[in-house]
Amino acid sequence: MNTHNILIVDDDLDIGFMLKMMLEFKGYSVSLAERPEQVPDILRSKNISLVIMDMLLSGINGVDLCKTLKEDKDTSMIPIIMISAHPFARESCLEAGAQEFISKPFEMDDILTKISRSLMANPASKESS
Amino acid sequence: MSEIAVTPPISPNHLSIAFDALGLDVFENIPAALYTCDSSGRITMYNKAAVELWGRTPQIGKDLWCGSWKIFHPDGITPMDFDECPMAITLREGRPVTDREIVIERPDGTLRNIHPNPVPLFDKAGNIKGALNMLVDITDKKLADEKLARLAAIVMSSDDAIVSKSLDGIVTSWNDAAERIFGYKSDEMIGQPITKIIPESRLEEEPKLLKQLRQGERVEHFETQRRTKEGKMRDVSLSVSPIRDKFEKVIGASKIARDITDQKINELMLKTISSVSPVALWMTDTNGNNIFVNDTWLTWTGIPLENQKGKGWMDAVIPEDKEDAYEKFKVALSRKENYSTKFRILKNGEQVRWCFTEGSPYFDRNGEFAGYAGSVTDITAMKKLEDRKDDFIKMASHELKTPITSIKGYVQLLQAIYAEMNEEKFKSSRQTVKTSLHTISKQVNKLTRLVSELLDLSRIESGRLELHKKEFDLGDLVEETVQDIRLTTSRHAIIVHNDFEGLINGDKDRIGQVLTNLLANAVKYSPDADHIEIKVSCQANTAIVKIQDFGIGIEPEDQVRIFERFYRVEGKSEQTFPGFGIGLFIANEIVQRHQGTISVESKKGNGSVFTIVLPTNLRSQS
């Protein structure tokens, strides 16, 4: 049973909910943020092991948010998986510090594999009790 | 003695009397060819000049009638029998023969034209005792006459006006071409001042020309205008040369006037078409060096003409494009093939234009390669549209992927649930299944709408957007559309004011599509507002629909462009409003096809009002 807390950041709620239900079905505990400005609070208040974030967010570019999280010592260790439908987004996402990149539309198995891989590669990821 | 010999004209008759009086010495040395024959035609006497003319010495008492080696008729080809020659006729008929010409051939083969003048000589009893012949060599005169006739023929058949005038400007000759060009017959001009054909504004030219002529100078290719008899102006190119007498004194002038009116018109036409052409034009020599660019290119590049020659035109091309542009030209030049390429040019250091150039080899009159001639088209607008189209395709693929991602994700989730064998877990997923199916349905609708928009765009672009018109109630349509939109928003109250009564003739589905688009936009772009107003009214044969939102509004510079194809309001805050950016373009097309208008009033931050005006008396036409 997975007990990791995963944060999904996506302003398209249809996709956000879909990911949330999918990961919950697979036993993860999931928080959903519709707006990027909610992210710092959630990271502070919840024991988040991994962030899945859409690249295109209203208000702030997902790439910029990824960089900001990676530069902050409190959040820099949290693995980030970026998602985008843009064909050339992979490089800029990985450059910004994302562990993985997933292009839309995605395969469920691919997401699950990349989540496990990121969690395993990161010793700091904590399982919540 | 000598006085008698040199006083012309002297007939042989006089000469015979003179020789009788003066003696043989005079006969021998006189510089005219003379000989005598006896009554039977035998040569009895000849002088030095005759021997010189014949090129041989005849045998006295043996040669008959003439001392020539051979004689011919005047054509110089048909041989003449000696007993046919004028001397023979004189002796036979006892009369002078002075109206014939003959050609003689000397032993060395040279031919001379001769005018013989035989006269009979009589004894005291009146019997013919012989004849005296004076041979006049007219070869040089004949050649001179022929030359003169040829020159006259050339002058008369010339396409250029050839005129001669005295040093005081009086016309002395006037050829056929002068008649044709200026309309005056030669008898109307000879004896008249040349100023008759000079327009008043150019009268000062004549004294200057005459002054140069008096100094013996030629004037060449002087372009001016002359007036015809009808008063029309002709453009002419004049070449004027002094005429000198045998003492080299200038006594007049010959003038050749070429009519260059048509040439001038052609020059003007070419110059005009070249300078007003919307495309730039260029020409090179055989080495590919530029020799001509038109005004359009000068305007585009801001580089003066003198700096465009050779490879100077390349200065306008931006550094990144220079090599490609020139290499392609070099390859084409080496193969004499057509050339085409695209490059960007600068004016005053700023990138101003995307250019497309095409050139082809051209050939001179002898078919020899003479260089390249070509044009440059400004494709900046086309490039911008291309860029916008590229952006559109990127954006469209992104927009299409979003619902597909959602649908695919939910389907995978449902498959995972279905595959779950645990009955307990399967039951607890009821809500997830319900949400998934609802979202899939919603996303399929969204996908359908996007695909429809793409189809509409394609139909509009190819002119195949068909309307199926019939009469319908616009008020009812507004109500129906609002009902549908209400289902999609829980945040906005949509308030309808309907003062319109009656029917309009149009495509109900298409007008409904326009209303849906405008209402969906109103919802989309006013996320923080709580209501939207829609008013339907009637004014002088028009139906007016106003849709007002209280959202983010539109900047003035965007207001004029939002109905353009592929135009989307740029900006970070709007980036995530989904859609293709073609909804308003399609709406505008549909309304225009109904002879209506669509417009917007907006203030950034204060919302927008979109107004549709449709005529109510639309006739049925689909």
Tab-separated table of N, CA, C and O in Angstrom, chain B residues 362-370:
chain	number	residue	atom	x	y	z
B	362	TYR	N	18.628	36.448	-69.473
B	362	TYR	CA	18.086	37.084	-70.684
B	362	TYR	C	19.174	37.132	-71.754
B	362	TYR	O	20.359	37.029	-71.436
B	363	PHE	N	18.740	37.266	-72.986
B	363	PHE	CA	19.661	37.119	-74.118
B	363	PHE	C	19.559	38.314	-75.050
B	363	PHE	O	18.505	38.929	-75.155
B	364	ASP	N	20.679	38.667	-75.695
B	364	ASP	CA	20.662	39.815	-76.608
B	364	ASP	C	20.086	39.391	-77.965
B	364	ASP	O	19.663	38.251	-78.155
B	365	ARG	N	20.088	40.326	-78.939
B	365	ARG	CA	19.467	40.060	-80.244
B	365	ARG	C	20.106	38.888	-80.973
B	365	ARG	O	19.485	38.234	-81.795
B	366	ASN	N	21.368	38.647	-80.662
B	366	ASN	CA	22.048	37.552	-81.352
B	366	ASN	C	21.902	36.239	-80.600
B	366	ASN	O	22.550	35.249	-80.948
B	367	GLY	N	21.071	36.255	-79.549
B	367	GLY	CA	20.866	35.033	-78.778
B	367	GLY	C	21.969	34.770	-77.778
B	367	GLY	O	22.038	33.686	-77.199
B	368	GLU	N	22.863	35.740	-77.560
B	368	GLU	CA	23.964	35.567	-76.603
B	368	GLU	C	23.466	35.891	-75.194
B	368	GLU	O	22.724	36.869	-75.009
B	369	PHE	N	23.889	35.106	-74.185
B	369	PHE	CA	23.541	35.376	-72.787
B	369	PHE	C	24.003	36.787	-72.406
B	369	PHE	O	25.159	37.147	-72.635
B	370	ALA	N	23.079	37.581	-71.829
B	370	ALA	CA	23.420	38.977	-71.547
B	370	ALA	C	23.352	39.301	-70.062
B	370	ALA	O	23.742	40.392	-69.646
